[in-house]
Each structure stands twice: as structure tokens, then as C-alpha cells.
mmCIF file of C-alpha atoms in Angstrom:
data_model
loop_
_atom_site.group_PDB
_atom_site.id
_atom_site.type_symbol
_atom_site.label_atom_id
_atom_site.label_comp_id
_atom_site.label_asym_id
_atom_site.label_seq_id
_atom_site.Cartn_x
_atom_site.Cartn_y
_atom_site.Cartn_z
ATOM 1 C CA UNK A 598 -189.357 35.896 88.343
ATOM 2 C CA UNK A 599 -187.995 34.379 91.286
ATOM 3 C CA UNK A 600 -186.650 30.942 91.156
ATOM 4 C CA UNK A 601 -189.203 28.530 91.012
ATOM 5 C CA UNK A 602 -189.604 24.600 91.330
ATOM 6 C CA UNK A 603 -192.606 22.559 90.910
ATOM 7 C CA UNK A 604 -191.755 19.376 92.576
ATOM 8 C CA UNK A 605 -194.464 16.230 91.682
ATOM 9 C CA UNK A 606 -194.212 13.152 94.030
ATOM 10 C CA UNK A 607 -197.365 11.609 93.237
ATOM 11 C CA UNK A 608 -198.097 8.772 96.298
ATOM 12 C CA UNK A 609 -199.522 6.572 93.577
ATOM 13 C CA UNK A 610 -195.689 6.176 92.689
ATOM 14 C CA UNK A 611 -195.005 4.812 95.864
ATOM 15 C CA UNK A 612 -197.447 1.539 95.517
ATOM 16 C CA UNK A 613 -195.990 0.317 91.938
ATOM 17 C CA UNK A 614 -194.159 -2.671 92.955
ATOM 18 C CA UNK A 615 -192.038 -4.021 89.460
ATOM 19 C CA UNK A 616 -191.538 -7.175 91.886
ATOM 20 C CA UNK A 617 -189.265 -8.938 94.980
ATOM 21 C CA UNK A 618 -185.761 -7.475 95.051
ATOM 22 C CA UNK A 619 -186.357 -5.270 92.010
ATOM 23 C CA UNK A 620 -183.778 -1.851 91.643
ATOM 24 C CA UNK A 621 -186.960 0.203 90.479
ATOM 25 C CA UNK A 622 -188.483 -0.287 93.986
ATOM 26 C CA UNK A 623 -190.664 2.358 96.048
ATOM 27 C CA UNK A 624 -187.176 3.773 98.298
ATOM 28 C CA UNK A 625 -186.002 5.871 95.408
ATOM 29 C CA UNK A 626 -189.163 8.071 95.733
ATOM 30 C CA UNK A 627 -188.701 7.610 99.581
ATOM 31 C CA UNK A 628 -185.119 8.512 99.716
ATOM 32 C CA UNK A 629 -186.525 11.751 97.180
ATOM 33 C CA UNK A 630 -188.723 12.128 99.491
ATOM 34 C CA UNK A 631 -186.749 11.800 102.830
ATOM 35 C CA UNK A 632 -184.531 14.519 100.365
ATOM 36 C CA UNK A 633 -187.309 17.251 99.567
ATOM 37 C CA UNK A 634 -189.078 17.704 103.588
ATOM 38 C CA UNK A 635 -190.069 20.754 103.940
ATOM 39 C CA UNK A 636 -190.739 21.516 100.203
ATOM 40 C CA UNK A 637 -194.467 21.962 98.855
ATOM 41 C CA UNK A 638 -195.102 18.854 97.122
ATOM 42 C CA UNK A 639 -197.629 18.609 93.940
ATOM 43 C CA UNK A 640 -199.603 15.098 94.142
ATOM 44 C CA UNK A 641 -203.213 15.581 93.041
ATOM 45 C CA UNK A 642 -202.772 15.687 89.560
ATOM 46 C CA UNK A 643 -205.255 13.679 86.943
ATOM 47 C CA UNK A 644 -203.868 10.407 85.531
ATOM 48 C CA UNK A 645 -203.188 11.119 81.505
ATOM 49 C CA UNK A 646 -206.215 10.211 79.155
ATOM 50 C CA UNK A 647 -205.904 8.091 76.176
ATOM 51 C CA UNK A 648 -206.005 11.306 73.922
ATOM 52 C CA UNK A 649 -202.597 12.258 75.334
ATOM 53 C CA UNK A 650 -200.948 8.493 75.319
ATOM 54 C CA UNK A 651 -202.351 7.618 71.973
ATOM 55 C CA UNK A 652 -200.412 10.864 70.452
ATOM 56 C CA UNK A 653 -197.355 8.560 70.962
ATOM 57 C CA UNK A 654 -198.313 5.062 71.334
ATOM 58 C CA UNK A 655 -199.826 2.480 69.559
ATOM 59 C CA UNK A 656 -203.988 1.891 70.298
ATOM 60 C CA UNK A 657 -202.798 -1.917 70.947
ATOM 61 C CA UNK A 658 -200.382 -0.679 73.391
ATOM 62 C CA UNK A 659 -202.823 0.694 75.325
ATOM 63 C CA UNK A 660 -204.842 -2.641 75.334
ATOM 64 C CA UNK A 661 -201.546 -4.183 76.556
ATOM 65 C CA UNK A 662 -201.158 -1.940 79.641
ATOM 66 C CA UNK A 663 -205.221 -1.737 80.313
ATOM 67 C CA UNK A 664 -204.491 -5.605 81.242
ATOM 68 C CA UNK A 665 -202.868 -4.741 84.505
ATOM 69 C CA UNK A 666 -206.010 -2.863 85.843
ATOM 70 C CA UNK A 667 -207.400 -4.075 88.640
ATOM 71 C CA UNK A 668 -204.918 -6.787 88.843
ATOM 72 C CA UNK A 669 -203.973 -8.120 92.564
ATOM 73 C CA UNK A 670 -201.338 -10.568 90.766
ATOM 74 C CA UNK A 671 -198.461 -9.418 89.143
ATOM 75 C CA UNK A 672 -198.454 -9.562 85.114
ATOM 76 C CA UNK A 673 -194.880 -9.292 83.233
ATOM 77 C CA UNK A 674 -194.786 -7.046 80.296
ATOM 78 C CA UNK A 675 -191.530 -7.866 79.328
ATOM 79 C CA UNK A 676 -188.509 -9.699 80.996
ATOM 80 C CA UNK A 677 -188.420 -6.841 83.639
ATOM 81 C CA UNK A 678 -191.022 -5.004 83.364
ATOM 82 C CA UNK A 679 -194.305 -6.146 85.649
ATOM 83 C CA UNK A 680 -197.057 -4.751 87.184
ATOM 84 C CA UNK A 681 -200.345 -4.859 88.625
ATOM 85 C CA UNK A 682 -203.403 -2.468 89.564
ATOM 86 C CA UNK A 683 -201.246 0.047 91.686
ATOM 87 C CA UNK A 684 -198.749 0.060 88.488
ATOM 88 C CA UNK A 685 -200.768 0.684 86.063
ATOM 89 C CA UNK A 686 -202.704 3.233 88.015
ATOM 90 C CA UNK A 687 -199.004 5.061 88.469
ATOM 91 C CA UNK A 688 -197.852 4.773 85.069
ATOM 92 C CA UNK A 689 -200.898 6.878 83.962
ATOM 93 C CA UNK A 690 -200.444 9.469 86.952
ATOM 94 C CA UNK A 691 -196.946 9.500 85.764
ATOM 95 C CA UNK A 692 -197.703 10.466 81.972
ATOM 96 C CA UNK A 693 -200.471 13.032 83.702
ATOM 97 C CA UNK A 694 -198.040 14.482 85.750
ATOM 98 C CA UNK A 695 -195.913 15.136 82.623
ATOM 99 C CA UNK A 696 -198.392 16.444 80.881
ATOM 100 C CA UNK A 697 -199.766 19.190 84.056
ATOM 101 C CA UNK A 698 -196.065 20.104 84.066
ATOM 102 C CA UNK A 699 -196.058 21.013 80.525
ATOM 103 C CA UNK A 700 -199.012 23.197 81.387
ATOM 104 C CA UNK A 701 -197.942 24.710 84.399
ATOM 105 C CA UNK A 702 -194.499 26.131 83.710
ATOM 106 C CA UNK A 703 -195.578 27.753 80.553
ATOM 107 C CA UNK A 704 -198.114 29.532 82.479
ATOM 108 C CA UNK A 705 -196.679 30.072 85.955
ATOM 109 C CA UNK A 706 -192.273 29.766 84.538
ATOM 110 C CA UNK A 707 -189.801 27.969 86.363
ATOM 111 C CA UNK A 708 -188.661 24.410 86.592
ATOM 112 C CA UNK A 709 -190.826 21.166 87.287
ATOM 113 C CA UNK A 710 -189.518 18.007 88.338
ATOM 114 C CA UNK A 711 -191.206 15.180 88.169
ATOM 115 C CA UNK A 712 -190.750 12.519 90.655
ATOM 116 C CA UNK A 713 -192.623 9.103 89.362
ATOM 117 C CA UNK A 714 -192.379 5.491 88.965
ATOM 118 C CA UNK A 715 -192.416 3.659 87.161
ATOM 119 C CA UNK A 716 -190.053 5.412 84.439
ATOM 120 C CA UNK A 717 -190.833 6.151 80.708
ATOM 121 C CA UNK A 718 -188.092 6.142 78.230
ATOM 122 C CA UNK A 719 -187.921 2.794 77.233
ATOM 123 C CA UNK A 720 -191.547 2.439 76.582
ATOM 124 C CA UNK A 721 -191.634 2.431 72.506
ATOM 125 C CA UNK A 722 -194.962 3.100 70.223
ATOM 126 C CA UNK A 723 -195.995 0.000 70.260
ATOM 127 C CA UNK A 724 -194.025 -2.127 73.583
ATOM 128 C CA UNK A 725 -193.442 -2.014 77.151
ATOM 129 C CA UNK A 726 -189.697 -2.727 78.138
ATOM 130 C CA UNK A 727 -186.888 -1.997 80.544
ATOM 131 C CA UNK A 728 -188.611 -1.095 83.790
ATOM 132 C CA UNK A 729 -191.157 1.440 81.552
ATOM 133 C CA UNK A 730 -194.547 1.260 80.689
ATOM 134 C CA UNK A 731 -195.645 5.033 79.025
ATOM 135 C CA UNK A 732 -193.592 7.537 77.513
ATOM 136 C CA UNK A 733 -193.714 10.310 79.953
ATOM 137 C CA UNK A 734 -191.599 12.464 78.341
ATOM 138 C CA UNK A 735 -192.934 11.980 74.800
ATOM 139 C CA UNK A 736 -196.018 12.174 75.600
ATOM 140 C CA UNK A 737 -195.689 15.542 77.614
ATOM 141 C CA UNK A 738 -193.819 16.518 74.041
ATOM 142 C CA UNK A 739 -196.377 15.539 71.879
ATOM 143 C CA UNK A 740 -198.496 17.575 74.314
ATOM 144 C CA UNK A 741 -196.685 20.594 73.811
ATOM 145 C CA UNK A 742 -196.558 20.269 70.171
ATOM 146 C CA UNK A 743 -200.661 19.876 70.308
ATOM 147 C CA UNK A 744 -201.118 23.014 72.444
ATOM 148 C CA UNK A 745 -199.530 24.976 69.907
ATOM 149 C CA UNK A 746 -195.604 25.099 70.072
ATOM 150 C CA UNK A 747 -193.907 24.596 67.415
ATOM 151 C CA UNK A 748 -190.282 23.806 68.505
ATOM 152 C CA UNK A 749 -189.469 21.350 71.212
ATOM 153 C CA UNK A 750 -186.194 19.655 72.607
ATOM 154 C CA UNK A 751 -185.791 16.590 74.830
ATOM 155 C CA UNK A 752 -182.655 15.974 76.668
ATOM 156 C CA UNK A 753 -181.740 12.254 77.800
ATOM 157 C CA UNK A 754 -178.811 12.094 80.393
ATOM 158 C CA UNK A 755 -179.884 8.463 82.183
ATOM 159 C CA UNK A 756 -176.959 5.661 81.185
ATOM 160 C CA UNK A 757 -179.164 3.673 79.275
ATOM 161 C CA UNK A 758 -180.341 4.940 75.517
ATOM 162 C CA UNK A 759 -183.941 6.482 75.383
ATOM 163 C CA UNK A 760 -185.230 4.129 72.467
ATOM 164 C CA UNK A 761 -188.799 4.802 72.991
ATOM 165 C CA UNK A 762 -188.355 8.477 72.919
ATOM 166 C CA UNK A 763 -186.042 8.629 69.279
ATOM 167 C CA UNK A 764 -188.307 5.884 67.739
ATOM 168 C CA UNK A 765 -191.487 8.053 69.173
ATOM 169 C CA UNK A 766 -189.796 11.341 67.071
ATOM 170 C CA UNK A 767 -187.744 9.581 64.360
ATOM 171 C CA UNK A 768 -189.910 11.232 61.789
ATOM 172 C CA UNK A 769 -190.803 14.722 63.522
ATOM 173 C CA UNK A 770 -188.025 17.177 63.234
ATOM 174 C CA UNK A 771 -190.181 19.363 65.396
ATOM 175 C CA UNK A 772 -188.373 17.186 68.333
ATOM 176 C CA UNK A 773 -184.919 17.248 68.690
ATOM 177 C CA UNK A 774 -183.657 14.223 70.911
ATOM 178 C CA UNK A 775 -180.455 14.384 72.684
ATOM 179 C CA UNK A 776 -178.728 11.785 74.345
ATOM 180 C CA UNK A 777 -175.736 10.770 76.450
ATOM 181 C CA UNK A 778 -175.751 7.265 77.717
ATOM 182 C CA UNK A 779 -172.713 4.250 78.200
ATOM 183 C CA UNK A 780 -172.326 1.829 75.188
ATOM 184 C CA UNK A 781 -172.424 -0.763 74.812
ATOM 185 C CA UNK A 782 -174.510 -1.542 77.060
ATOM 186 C CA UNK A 783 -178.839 -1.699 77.655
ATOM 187 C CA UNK A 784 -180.943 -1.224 75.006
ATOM 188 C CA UNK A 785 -178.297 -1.919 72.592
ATOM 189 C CA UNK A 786 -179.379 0.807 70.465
ATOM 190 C CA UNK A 787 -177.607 1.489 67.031
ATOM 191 C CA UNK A 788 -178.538 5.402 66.538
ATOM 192 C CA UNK A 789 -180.644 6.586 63.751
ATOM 193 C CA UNK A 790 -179.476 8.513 60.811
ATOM 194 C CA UNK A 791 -181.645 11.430 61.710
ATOM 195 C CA UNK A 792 -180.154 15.028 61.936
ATOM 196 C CA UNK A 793 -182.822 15.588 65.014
ATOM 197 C CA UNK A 794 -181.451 12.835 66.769
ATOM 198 C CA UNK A 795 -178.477 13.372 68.713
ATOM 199 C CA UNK A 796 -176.180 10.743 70.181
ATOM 200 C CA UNK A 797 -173.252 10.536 72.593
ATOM 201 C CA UNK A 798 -172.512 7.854 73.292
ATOM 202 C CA UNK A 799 -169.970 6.995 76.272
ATOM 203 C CA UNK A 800 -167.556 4.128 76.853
ATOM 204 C CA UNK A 801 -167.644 1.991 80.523
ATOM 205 C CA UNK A 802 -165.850 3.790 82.754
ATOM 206 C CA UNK A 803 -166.088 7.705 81.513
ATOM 207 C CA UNK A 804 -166.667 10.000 84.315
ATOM 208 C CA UNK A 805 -168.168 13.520 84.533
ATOM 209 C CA UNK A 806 -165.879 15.691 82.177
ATOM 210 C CA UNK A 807 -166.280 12.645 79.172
ATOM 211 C CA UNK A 808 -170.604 13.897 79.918
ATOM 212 C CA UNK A 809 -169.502 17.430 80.113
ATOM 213 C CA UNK A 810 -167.189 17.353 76.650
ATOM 214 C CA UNK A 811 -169.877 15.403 74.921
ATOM 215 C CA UNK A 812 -173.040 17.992 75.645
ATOM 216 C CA UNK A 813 -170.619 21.132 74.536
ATOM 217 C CA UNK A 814 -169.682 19.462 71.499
ATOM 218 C CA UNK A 815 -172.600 17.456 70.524
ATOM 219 C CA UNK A 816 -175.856 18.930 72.383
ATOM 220 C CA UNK A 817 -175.051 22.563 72.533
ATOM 221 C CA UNK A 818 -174.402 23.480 68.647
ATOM 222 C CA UNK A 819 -177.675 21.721 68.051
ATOM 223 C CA UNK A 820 -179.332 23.178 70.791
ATOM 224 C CA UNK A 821 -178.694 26.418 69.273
ATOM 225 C CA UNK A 822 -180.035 26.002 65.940
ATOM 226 C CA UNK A 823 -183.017 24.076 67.122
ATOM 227 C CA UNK A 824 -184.184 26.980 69.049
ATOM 228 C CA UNK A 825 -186.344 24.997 71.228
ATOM 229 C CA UNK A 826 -189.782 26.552 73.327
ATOM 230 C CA UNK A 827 -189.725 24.011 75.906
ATOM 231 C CA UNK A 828 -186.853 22.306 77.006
ATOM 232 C CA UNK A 829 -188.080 18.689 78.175
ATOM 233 C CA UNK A 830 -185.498 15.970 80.450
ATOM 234 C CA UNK A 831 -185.189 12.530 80.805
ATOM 235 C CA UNK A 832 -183.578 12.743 84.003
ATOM 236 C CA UNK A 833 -181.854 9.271 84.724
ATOM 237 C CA UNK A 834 -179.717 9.428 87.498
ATOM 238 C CA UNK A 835 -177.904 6.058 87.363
ATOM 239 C CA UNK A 836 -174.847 7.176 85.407
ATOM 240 C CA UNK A 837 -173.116 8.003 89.018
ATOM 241 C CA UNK A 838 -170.651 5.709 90.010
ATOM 242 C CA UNK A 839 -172.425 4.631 93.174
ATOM 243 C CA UNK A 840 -175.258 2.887 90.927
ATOM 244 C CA UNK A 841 -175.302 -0.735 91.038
ATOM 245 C CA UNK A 842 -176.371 -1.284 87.401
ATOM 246 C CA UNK A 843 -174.276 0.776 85.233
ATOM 247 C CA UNK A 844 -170.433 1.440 84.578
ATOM 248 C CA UNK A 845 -170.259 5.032 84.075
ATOM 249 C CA UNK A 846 -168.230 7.374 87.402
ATOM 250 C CA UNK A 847 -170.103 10.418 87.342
ATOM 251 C CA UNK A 848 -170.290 11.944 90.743
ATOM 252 C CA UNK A 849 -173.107 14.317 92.481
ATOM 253 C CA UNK A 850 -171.370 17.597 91.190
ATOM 254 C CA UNK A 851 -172.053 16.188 87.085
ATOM 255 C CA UNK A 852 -175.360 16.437 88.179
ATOM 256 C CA UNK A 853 -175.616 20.283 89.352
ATOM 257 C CA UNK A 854 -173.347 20.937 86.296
ATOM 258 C CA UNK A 855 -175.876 19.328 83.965
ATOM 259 C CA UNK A 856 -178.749 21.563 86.120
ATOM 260 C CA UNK A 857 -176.921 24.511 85.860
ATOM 261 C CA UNK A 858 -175.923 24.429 81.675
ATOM 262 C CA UNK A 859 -179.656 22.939 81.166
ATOM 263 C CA UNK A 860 -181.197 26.060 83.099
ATOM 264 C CA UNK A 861 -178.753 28.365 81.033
ATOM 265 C CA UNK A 862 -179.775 27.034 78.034
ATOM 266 C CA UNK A 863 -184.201 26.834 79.092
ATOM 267 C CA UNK A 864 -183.638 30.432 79.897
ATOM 268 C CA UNK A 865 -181.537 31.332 76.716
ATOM 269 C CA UNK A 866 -184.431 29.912 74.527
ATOM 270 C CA UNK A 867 -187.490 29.635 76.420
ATOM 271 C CA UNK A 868 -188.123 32.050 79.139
ATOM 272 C CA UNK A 869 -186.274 29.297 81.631
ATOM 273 C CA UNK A 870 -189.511 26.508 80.911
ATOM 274 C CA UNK A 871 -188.128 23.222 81.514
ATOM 275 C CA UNK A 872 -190.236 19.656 82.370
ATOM 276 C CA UNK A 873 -187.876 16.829 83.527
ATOM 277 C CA UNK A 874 -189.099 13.803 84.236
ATOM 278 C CA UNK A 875 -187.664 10.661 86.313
ATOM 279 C CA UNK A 876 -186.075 8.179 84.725
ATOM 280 C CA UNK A 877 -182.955 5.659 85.841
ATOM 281 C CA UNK A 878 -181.299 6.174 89.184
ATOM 282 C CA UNK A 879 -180.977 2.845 91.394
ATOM 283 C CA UNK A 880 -178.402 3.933 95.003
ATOM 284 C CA UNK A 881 -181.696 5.843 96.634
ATOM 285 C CA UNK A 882 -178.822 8.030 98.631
ATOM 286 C CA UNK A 883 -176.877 9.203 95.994
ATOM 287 C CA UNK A 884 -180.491 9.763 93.789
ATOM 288 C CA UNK A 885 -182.119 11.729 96.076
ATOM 289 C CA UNK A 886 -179.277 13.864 96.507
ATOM 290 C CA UNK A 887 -177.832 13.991 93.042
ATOM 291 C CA UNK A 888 -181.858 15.021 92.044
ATOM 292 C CA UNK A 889 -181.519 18.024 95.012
ATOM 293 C CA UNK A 890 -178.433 18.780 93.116
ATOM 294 C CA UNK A 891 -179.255 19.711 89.480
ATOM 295 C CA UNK A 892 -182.822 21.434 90.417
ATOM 296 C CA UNK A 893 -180.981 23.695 92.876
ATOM 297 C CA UNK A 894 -178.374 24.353 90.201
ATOM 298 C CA UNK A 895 -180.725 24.682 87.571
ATOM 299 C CA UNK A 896 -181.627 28.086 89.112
ATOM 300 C CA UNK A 897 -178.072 29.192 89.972
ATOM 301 C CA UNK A 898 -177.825 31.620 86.998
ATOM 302 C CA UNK A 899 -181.511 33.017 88.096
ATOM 303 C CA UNK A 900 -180.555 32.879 91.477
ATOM 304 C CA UNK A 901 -177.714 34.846 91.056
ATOM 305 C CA UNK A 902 -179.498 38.235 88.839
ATOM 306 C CA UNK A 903 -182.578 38.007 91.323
ATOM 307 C CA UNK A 904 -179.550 38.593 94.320
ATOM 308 C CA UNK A 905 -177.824 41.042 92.254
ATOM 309 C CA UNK A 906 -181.059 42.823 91.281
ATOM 310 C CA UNK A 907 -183.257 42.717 93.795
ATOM 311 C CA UNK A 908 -187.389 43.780 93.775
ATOM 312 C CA UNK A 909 -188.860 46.058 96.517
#
């Protein structure tokens, strides 16, 4: 199968506004954007139904968030997270496009990358926090695991810790959860004592071989005896050292070395089906291009047999 990439950019994405001077503002999906011209673009996709969201959050939660409908005002959910109509109506687009992904690359292969606002993997069962209002990557999880599959892995590279995605699987084994991210630092998260929950945690400063030493020695062993059928992403691009809100010095090249070991390993155990979903990332420049970066490597190995080997 030829290399493939399913690229969402939803335009609902575009109206969430978190508020004046915010980092999660509409240029990071313009800069994306500006990034993927020329590239066929997935945007009609169905917002997620409660059925989906209520797999992993709380029926109050969903009370919470149905407050911001129809809103013209903005509403805080938590310190920095706030939204109105247009951001509620993207957060469930966001979870949907999760969810379609999940769908599509087990039927058609390849790679989808989800470009949405607002971001998910702060959003806990039961609370809204740090710039995130659904799950999108535990949800599309718990999708998978509900259409049958028995096995699935999640992969968290943003700077900041996932807490709503490890408190969302604490007790399913079914999910393994791995995660680098600098500490201390936001969510303060002390990591659970849970086999299926993976931590690496890195100090200010570390830069791109510190990721790349933690994922062979922590993720990849793992990885391996997990045996995962769908290889899901929390793709947080704000551990490069040109992002304004984090202390990590990761550079464009950690991220197409991250795309390229994550596509060996989706194609290793799962036929190359991999769902990764936007998360942190806050220099629009250095996001759009470090998000160009690991999808192109992703399919380097592929890439590289379909040359080699090629169909008449």
C-alpha cells in the first residue's frame, strides 16, 4: 500500500477562540494550514455523539460543556480554559474527527493526522482544564476498543503530562499510555503505579536525544509486549525549543525521528494504522513545520520498500 495520509483540518477549528492574546489561538491551524497547500484536506466529518464522549467522560461533564452552546459570550471552564458556541461546536468536531480516523485507517491503512482545536489531553472524566475540553484521543480509544479491538496503545510526546488520558485508562490494561513530557512542570502530575502506564519524565532543558533515550528504554520494551492493534498519538508539539511556554530544546528533526520510530513500530504491530491527534504546540512556524515533519517521516520506512519494490 502506498504511503498514505489522511490529513483533518476541520474549519470549525479555526472559529474556537480560548480568548484575547491566548497561545491556543486560530494561527496554529493557519500556519498548518499555510504548511499542508496543495494536500487534500478532510473537513466534513460529523461532530462525536454523546455515546462516544460518555465512554470516557463523566454524564455531568457533558452538562458542563453543553453550557457553552449557543453562547455569544465567553464562559471559563477553568483558569484557562474558555469558550463559547464556536468552541464547543469544535471540541465535538474534534472528538468526531478522532473517532472517523479510527474508522478510516483500519479500513483504507495509512496514517491520519488530525489537525483540531481546541486540544484534548488534559480534559479528565469528570473536568475541563489546561486549554482542553474532550478527550480526543481517549475517546477515539475507547472507540476502538468498542468496535472490537482488543489491544490498543496511546503515545503522548506534548511537554505537558496527559492526565486526562492515564486517569481515563488507569483501570483498563487494554490501553497502554505512554508518555514523555518536562517535570516539573504543568499538570504537576505524580505518575500512577500502573504497569500500563508509562512515564518519562524529562528535566528543563533536555533536548532531542534525552526524548530519543527515554522512548528506547521506556516506550519500546513495552511497546513490544503490549502488542498494540492501533497505535493512537497525542501529538503535542511544544516540547521544541522555539515554544514560548515550555523549557524543553527539541528541534524539528526530534520530530521526524519520533514519525519515523512511531511508523516503524504501527507497521511492526498493526498493519502501519496510526490516529494522532493535535495537542500542544504554541510558535505556529516551527508547528506547522515540525507537524510536516513527523507525518512525512512516519512513512519513510514505507516509502522506502514501495521505491525499492515497485507495482506495475
Amino acid at each position: 500500500m502506498p504511503a498514505l495520509t489522511h490529513w483533518y483540518l476541520p474549519s470549525s477549528g479555526f472559529r474556537h477562540q480560548a480568548g484575547p492574546g491566548h497561545p491556543e489561538s486560530p494561527q496554529r491551524l493557519v500556519a498548518i494550514q499555510q504548511a499542508l497547500s496543495g494536500q487534500n484536506l478532510i473537513e466534513e466529518v460529523a461532530e462525536a455523539q454523546d455515546e462516544a464522549l460518555l465512554r470516557v467522560h463523566q454524564p455531568a461533564h457533558l452538562v458542563r460543556i453543553a453550557r457553552l452552546k449557543g453562547r455569544d459570550t465567553p464562559l471559563a471552564l477553568d483558569p484557562d480554559t474558555q469558550g463559547n458556541g464556536d468552541s464547543y461546536a469544535a471540541a465535538r468536531l474534534a472528538a468526531g474527527c478522532a473517532v472517523d480516523a479510527v474508522d478510516r485507517v483500519r479500513s483504507a491503512g495509512g496514517l491520519a493526522f488530525c489537525a483540531v482545536r481546541p486540544p484534548g489531553h488534559h480534559a479528565e472524566p469528570g473536568r475541563a482544564m489546561g486549554f482542553c475540553f474532550y478527550n480526543h484521543v481517549a475517546v477515539a480509544a475507547a472507540h476502538a476498543l468498542a468496535s472490537g479491538l482488543e489491544r490498543v496503545a496511546i503515545l503522548d510526546f506534548d511537554v505537558h503530562y496527559g492526565n486526562g488520558t492515564s486517569l481515563a485508562f488507569a483501570e483498563d490494561p487494554r490501553v497502554l499510555v505512554c508518555q514523555t513530557y518536562q517535570d516539573p512542570f504543568y499538570p504537576f502530575w505524580r505518575s500512577l503505579d500502573r504497569a500500563h502506564i508509562v512515564d518519562a519524565a524529562l528535566p528543563h532543558g533536555s533536548d532531542g536525544e534525552a526524548m530519543r533515550h527515554a522512548v528506547e528504554t521506556h516506550w519500546a520494551p513495552t511497546l513490544d509486549a503490549h502488542g498494540p492493534q492501533l497505535i493512537l498519538v497525542s501529538a503535542g508539539f511544544d516540547a521544541h525549543r522555539l515554544d514560548p511556554l515550555a523549557g524543553l530544546q527539541w528541534e524539528t528533526d526530534d520530530y521526524a525521528w519520533l514519525g519515523h520510530w512511531i511508523g516503524d513500530q504501527a507497521r511492526r504491530h498493526c498493519a502501519g494504522h496510526c490516529v494522532a491527534t493535535l495537542e500542544g504546540g504554541y510558535e505556529p512556524q516551527a508547528l506547522a513545520e515540525s507537524v510536516v515533519a513527523f507525518c512525512h517521516a512516519f512513512h519513510d520506512k514505507e516509502q522506502q520498500d514501495n521505491d525499492a519494490n515497485p507495482t506495475l
